mmCIF file of C-alpha atoms and ligand atoms in Angstrom:
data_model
loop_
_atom_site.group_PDB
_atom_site.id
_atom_site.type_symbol
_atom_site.label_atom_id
_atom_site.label_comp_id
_atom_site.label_asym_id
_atom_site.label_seq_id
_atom_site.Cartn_x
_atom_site.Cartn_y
_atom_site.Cartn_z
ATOM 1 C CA UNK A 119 10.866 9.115 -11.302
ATOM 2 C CA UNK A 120 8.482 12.013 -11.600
ATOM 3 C CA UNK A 121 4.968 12.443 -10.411
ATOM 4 C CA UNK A 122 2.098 10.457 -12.160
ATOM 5 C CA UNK A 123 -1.375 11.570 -12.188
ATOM 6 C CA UNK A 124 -4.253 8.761 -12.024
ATOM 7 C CA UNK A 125 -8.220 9.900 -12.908
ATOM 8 C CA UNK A 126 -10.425 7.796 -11.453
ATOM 9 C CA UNK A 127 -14.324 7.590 -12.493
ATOM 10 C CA UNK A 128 -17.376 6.711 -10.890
ATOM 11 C CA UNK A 129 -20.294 5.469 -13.209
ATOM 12 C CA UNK A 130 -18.447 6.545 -16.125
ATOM 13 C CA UNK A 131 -17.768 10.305 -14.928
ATOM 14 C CA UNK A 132 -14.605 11.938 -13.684
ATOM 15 C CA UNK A 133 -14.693 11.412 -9.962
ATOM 16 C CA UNK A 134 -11.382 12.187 -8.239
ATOM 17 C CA UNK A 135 -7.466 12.250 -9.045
ATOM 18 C CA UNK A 136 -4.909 10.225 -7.516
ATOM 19 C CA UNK A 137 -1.509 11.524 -7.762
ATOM 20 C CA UNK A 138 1.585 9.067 -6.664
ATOM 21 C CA UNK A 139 4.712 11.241 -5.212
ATOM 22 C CA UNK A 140 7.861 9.792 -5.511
ATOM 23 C CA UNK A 141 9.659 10.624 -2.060
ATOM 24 C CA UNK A 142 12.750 9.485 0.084
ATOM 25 C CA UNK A 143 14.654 6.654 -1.614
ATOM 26 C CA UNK A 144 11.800 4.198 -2.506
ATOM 27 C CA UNK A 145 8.557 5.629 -1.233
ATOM 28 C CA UNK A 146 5.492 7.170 -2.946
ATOM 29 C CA UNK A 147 3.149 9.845 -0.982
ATOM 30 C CA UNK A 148 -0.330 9.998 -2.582
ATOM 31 C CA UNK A 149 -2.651 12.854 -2.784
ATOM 32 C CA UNK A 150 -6.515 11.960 -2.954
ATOM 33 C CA UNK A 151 -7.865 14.645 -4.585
ATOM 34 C CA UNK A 152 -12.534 15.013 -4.721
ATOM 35 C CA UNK A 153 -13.009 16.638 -8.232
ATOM 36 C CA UNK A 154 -17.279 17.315 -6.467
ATOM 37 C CA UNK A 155 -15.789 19.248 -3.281
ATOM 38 C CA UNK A 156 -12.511 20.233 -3.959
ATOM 39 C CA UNK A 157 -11.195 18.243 -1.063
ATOM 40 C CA UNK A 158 -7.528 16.435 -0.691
ATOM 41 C CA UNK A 159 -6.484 13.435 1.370
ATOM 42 C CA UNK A 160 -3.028 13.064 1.613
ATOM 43 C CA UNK A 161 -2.374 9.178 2.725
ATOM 44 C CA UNK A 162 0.917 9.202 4.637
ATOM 45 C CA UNK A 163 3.725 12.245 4.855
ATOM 46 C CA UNK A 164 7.070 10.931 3.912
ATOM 47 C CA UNK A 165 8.243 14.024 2.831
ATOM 48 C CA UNK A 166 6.505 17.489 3.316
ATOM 49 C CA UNK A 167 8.543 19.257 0.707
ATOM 50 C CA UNK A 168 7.369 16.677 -1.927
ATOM 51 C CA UNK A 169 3.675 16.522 -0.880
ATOM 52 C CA UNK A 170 3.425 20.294 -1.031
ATOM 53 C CA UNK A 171 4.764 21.041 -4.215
ATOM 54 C CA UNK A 172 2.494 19.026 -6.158
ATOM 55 C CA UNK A 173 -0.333 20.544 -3.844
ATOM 56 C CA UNK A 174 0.629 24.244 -5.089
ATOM 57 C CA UNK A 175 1.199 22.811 -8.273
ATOM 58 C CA UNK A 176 -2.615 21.620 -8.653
ATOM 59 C CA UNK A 177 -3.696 24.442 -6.916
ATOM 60 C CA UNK A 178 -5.037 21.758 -4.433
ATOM 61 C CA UNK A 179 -5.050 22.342 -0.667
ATOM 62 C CA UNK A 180 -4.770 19.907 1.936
ATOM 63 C CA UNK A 181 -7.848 19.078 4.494
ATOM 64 C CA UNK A 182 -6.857 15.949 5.652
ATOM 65 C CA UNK A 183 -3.363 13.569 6.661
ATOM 66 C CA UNK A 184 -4.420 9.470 6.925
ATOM 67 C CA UNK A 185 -1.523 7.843 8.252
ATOM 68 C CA UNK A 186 -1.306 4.209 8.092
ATOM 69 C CA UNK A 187 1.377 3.673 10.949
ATOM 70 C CA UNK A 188 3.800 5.706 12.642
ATOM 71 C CA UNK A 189 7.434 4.845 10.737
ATOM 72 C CA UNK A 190 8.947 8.099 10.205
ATOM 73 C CA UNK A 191 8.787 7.169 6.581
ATOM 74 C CA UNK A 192 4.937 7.913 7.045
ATOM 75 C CA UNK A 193 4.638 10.533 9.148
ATOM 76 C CA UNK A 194 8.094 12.539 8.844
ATOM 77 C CA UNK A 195 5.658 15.399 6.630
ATOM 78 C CA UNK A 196 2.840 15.445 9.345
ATOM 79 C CA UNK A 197 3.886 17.972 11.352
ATOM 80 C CA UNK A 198 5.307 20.616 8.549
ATOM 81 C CA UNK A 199 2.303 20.271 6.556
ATOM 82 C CA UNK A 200 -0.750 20.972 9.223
ATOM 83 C CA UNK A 201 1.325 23.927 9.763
ATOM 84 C CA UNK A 202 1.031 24.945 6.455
ATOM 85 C CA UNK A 203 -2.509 23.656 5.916
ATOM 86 C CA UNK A 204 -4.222 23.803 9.092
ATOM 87 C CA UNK A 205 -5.566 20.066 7.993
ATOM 88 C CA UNK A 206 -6.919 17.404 10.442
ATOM 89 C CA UNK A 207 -4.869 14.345 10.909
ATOM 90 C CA UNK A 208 -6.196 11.006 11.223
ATOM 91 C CA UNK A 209 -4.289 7.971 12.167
ATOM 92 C CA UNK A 210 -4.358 4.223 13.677
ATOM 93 C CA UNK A 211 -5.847 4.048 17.319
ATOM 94 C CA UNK A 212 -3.033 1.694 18.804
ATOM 95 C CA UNK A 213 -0.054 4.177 17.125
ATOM 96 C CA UNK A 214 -1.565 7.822 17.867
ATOM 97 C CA UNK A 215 1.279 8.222 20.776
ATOM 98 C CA UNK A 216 3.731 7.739 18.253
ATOM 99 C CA UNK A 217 2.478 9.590 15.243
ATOM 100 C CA UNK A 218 3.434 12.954 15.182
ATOM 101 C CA UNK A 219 0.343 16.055 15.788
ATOM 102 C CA UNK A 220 -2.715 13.078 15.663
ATOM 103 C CA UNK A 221 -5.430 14.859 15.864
ATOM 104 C CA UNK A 222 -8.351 12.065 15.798
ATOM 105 C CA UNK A 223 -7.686 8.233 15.732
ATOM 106 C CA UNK A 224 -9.490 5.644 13.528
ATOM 107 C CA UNK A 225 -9.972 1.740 13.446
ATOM 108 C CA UNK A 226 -11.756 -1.151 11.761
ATOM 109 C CA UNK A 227 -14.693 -0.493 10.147
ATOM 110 C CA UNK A 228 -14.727 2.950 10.638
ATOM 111 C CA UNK A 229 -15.419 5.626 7.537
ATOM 112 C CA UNK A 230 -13.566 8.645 6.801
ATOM 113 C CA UNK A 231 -15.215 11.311 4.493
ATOM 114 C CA UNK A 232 -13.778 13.291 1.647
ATOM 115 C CA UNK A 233 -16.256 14.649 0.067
ATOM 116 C CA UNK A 234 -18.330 12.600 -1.998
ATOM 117 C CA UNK A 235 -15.636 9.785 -1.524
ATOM 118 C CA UNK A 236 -15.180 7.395 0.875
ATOM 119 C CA UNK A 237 -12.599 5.560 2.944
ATOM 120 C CA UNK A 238 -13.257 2.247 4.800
ATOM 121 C CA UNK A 239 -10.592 1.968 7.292
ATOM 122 C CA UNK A 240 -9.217 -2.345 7.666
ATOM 123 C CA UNK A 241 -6.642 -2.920 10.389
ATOM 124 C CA UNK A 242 -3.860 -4.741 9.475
ATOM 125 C CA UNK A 243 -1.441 -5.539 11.938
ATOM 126 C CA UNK A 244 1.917 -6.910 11.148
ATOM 127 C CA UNK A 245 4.340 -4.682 10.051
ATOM 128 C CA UNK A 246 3.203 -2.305 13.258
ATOM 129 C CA UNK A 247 0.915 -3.608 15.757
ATOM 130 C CA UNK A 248 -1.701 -0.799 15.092
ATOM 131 C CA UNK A 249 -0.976 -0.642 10.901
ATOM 132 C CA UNK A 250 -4.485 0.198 8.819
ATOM 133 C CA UNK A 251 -5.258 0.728 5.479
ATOM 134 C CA UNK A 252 -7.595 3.013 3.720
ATOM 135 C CA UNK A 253 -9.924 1.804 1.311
ATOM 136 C CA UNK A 254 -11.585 3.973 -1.374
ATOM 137 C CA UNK A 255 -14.219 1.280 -2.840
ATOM 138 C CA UNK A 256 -15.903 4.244 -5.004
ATOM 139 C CA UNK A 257 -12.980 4.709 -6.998
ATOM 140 C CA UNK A 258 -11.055 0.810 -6.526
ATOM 141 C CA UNK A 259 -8.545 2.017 -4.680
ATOM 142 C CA UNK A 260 -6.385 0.528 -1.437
ATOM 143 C CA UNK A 261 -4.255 2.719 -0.038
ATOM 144 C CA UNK A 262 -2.122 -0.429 2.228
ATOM 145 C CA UNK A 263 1.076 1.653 3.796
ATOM 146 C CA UNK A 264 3.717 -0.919 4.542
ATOM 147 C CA UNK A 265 1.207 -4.110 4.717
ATOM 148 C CA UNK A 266 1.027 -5.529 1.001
ATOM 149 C CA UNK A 267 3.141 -4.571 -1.718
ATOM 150 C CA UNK A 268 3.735 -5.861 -5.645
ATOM 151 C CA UNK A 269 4.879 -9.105 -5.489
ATOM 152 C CA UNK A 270 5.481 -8.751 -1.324
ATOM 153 C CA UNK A 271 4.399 -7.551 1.947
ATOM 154 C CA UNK A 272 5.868 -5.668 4.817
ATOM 155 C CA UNK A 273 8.754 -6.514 7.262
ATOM 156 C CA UNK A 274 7.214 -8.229 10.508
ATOM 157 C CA UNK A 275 8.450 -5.582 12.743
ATOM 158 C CA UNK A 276 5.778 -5.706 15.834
ATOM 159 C CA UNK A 277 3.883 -8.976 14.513
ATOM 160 C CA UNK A 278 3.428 -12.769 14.360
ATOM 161 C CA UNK A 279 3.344 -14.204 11.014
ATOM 162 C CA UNK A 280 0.024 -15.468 11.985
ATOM 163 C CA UNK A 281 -1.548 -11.686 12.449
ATOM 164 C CA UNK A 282 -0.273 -10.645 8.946
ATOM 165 C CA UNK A 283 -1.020 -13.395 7.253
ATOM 166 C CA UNK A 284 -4.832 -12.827 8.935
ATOM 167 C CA UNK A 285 -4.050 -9.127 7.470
ATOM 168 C CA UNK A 286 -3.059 -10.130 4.099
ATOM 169 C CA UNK A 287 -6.567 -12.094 3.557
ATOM 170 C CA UNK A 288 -8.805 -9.732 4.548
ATOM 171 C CA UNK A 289 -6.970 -7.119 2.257
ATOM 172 C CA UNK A 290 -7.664 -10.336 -0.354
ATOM 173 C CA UNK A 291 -11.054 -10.124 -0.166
ATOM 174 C CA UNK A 292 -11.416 -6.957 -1.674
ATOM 175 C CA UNK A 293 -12.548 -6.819 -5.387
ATOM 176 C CA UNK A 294 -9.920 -7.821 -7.709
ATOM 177 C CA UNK A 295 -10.581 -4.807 -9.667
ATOM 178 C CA UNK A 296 -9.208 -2.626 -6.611
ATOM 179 C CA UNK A 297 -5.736 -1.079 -7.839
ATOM 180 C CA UNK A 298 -3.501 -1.655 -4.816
ATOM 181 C CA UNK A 299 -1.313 1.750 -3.773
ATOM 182 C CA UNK A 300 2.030 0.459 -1.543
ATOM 183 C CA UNK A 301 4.311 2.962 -0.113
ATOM 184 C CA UNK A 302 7.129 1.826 -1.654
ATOM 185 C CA UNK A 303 8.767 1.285 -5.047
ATOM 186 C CA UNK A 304 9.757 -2.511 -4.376
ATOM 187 C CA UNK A 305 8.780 -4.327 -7.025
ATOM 188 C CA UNK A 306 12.497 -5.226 -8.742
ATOM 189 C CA UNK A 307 13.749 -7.256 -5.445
ATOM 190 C CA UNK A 308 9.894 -8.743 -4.837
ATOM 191 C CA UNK A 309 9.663 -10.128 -8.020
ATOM 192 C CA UNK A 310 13.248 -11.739 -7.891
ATOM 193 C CA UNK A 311 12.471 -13.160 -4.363
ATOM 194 C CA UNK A 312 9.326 -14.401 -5.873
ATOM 195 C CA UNK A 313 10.239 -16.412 -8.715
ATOM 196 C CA UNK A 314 12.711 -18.405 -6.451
ATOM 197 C CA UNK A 315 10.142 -19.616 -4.574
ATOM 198 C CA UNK A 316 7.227 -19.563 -7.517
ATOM 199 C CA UNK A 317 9.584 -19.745 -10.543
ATOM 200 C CA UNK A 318 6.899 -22.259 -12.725
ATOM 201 C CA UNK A 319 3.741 -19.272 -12.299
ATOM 202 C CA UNK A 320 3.610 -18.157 -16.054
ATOM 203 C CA UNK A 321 1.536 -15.208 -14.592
ATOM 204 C CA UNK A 322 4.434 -14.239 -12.383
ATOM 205 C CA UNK A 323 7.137 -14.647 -14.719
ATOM 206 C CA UNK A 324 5.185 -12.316 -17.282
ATOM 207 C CA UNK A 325 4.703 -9.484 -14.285
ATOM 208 C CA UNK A 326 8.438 -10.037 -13.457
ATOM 209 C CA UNK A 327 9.097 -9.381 -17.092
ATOM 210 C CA UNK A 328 6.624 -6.359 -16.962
ATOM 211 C CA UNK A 329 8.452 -5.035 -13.833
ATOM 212 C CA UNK A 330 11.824 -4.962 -15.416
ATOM 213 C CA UNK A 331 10.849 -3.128 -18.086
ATOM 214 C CA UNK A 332 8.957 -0.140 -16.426
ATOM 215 C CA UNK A 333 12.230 -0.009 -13.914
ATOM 216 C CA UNK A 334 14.572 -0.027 -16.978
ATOM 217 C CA UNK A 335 12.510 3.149 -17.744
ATOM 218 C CA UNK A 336 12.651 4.130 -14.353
ATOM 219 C CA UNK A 337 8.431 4.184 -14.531
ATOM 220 C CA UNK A 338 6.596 2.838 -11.614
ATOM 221 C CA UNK A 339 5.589 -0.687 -11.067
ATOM 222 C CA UNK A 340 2.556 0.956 -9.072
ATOM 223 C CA UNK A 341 -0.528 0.246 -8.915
ATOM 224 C CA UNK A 342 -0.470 -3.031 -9.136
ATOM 225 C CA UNK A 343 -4.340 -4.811 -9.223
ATOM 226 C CA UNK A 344 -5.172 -6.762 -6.534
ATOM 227 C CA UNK A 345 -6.500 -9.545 -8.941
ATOM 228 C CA UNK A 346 -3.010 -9.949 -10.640
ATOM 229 C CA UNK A 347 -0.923 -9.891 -6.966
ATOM 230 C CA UNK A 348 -3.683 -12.701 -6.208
ATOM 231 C CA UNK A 349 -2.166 -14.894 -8.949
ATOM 232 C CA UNK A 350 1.907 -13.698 -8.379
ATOM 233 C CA UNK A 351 2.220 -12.788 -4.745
ATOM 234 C CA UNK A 352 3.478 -15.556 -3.090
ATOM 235 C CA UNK A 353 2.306 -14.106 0.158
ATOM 236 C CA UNK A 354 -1.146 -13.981 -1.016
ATOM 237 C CA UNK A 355 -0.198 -18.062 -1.877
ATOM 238 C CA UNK A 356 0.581 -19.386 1.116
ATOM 239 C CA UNK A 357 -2.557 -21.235 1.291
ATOM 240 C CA UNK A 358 -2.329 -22.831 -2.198
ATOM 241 C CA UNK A 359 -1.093 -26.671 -2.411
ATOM 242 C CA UNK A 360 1.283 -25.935 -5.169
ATOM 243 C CA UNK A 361 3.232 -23.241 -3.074
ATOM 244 C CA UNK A 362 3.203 -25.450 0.321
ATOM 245 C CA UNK A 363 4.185 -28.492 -1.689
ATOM 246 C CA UNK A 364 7.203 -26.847 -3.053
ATOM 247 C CA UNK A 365 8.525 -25.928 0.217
ATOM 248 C CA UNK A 366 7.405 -29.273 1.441
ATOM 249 C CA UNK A 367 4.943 -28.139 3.549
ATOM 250 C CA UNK A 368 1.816 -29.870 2.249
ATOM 251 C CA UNK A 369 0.337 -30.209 5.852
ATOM 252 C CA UNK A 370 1.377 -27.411 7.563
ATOM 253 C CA UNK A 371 -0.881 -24.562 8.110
ATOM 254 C CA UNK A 372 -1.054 -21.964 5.626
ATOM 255 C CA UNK A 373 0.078 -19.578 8.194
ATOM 256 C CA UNK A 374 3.219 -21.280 8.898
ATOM 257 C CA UNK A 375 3.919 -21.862 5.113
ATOM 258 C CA UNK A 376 3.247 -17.817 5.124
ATOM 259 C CA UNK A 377 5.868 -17.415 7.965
ATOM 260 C CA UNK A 378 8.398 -20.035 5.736
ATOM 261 C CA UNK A 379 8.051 -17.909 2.948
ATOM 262 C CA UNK A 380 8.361 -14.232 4.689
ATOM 263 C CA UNK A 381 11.605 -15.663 6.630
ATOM 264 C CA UNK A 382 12.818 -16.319 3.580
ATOM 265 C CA UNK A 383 12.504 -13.140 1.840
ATOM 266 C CA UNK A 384 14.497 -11.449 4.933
ATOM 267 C CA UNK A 385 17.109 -13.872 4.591
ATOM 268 C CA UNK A 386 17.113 -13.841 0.221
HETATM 269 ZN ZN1 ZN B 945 6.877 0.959 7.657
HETATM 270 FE FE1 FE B 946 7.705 2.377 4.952
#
C-alpha cells in the first residue's frame, strides 16, 4: 500500500490535509497537517522512518506527537522523531510512564490546538486502561488508536467488556458524518468475523463486498464513516434486539451481549 492523501474543508474551503502512512505489518500513522499555520500533528509513531519521509516529502515539519496509548506499535517513532523535530509530545494521563519522551499528558474533555484546528480529547478505556482518542470535529475526523476499528474494535487487553463497551458509545455519539481513522488495516478478518454473527445485515454484506475489493487492490478500507460502522459493526450492535436475539441473549444486558460478541471474535 502506498501513502494516501485526504483534503479536508471547512465551510467549503481547503482547511487541512490528512495523510494515512502505511507502517509495520497492518498499521497506518497519520499526519494532521493546518493548511492556515503550517502546523503538523502526527497521531501515534509506529514507525519514525515512515512518518518522516512523507514529512520531508511535503516539506511539512512536525510540532506535535498525540499518542493514543502506549503499545509500542504507537509510540515505537516517539523518541526518534522529537529528536529530529524538537516537537512536543502529548499523550494519555494514566499511560505517560509508559510512553516513551511524554512531554505533557491529556484527558477527557481536554483541547489540543493545531492551529486553527482542533482536537477534543474522549477517553476510552479498554484496549489500555488509559487509551484516548483525538477528535478533530472541524474537519469530521476521529483519530481512535486501537479502540474502534471497520467492522471491529480493539483487543481487551487492560479492560472489562463493560468499560469498552461504555467507550464504544460515547465514540457513537459523534456525528455520523465523522470519518473514523483506526490504526490498523483490519478490515478483511472484521468483516468475516462480522457476517458470522450479522450475516442477514444487507448493509454489512455490501461493506464486506466493498472491503474485498479495495484489499484485492491492496487499497485501504480506511476511513470508514462512523454512520456506516453504526449500521455493520456488530460492536456498535450489541444493544440492538436483532443482534442479542441471535445469540439468544434477548435479556441480557447489552454489555454482556458486547462481551459475547468480543469473546467471540478472539476465539473466530
Ligand atoms: Zn494497541
Ligand atoms: Fe495497535
Amino acid at each position: 500500500m502506498s501513502l494516501y492523501l485526504h483534503s479536508r474543508t471547512v465551510s467549503g474551503k481547503p482547511a487541512a490535509i490528512i495523510a494515512q502512512i502505511p507502517c509495520l505489518q497492518d498499521n497506518y500513522g497519520f499526519l494532521v497537517h493546518d493548511l492556515a499555520s503550517s502546523k503538523t500533528a502526527a497521531v501515534d509513531t509506529p514507525d519514525a522512518e515512515a512518518i518522516n519521509k512523507v514529512l520531508v516529502e511535503q516539506n511539512w515539519s512536525l510540532d506535535i506527537i498525540l499518542n493514543t496509548h502506549w503499545h509500542g506499535d504507537h509510540t515505537g517513532g516517539n523518541k526518534a522523531l522529537k529528536a529530529q523535530w524538537g516537537c512536543r509530545i502529548i499523550a494519555p494521563g494514566g499511560e505517560h510512564s509508559k510512553i516513551p519522551a511524554c512531554d505533557q499528558t491529556i484527558g477527557e474533555g481536554e483541547t489540543v490546538q493545531l492551529g486553527n484546528l482542533q482536537a477534543q480529547v474522549i477517553e476510552t478505556p479498554g484496549h489500555t486502561a488509559g487509551h484516548i482518542i483525538y477528535y478533530f470535529a472541524d474537519i469530521a475526523a476521529a483519530f481512535v488508536g486501537d479502540t474502534l476499528f471497520s467492522l471491529g474494535c480493539g483487543r481487551l487487553f487492560e479492560g472489562s467488556a463493560e468499560q469498552m463497551w461504555r467507550s464504544l458509545k460515547k465514540l457513537r455519539a459523534l456525528p455520523d458524518d465523522t470519518d473514523i481513522f483506526c490504526a490498523h488495516e483490519y478490515s478483511k478478518a472484521n468483516a468475516d468475523y462480522a457476517l458470522s454473527v450479522d450475516p442477514e445485515n444487507e448493509a454489512l454484506v455490501e461493506r464486506a463486498r466493498q472491503i474485498t475489493d479495495l484489499r484485492a487492490k491492496d487499497k485501504p478500507t480506511i476511513p470508514s464513516a462512523l454512520g456506516l460502522e453504526k449500521k455493520t459493526n456488530p460492536f456498535l450492535r450489541a444493544d440492538n434486539d436483532d443482534m442479542a436475539a441471535r445469540l439468544g441473549m434477548e435479556d441480557a444486558p447489552a454489555a454482556q451481549v458486547f462481551a459475547r460478541l468480543r469473546q467471540g471474535k478472539d476465539n473466530f
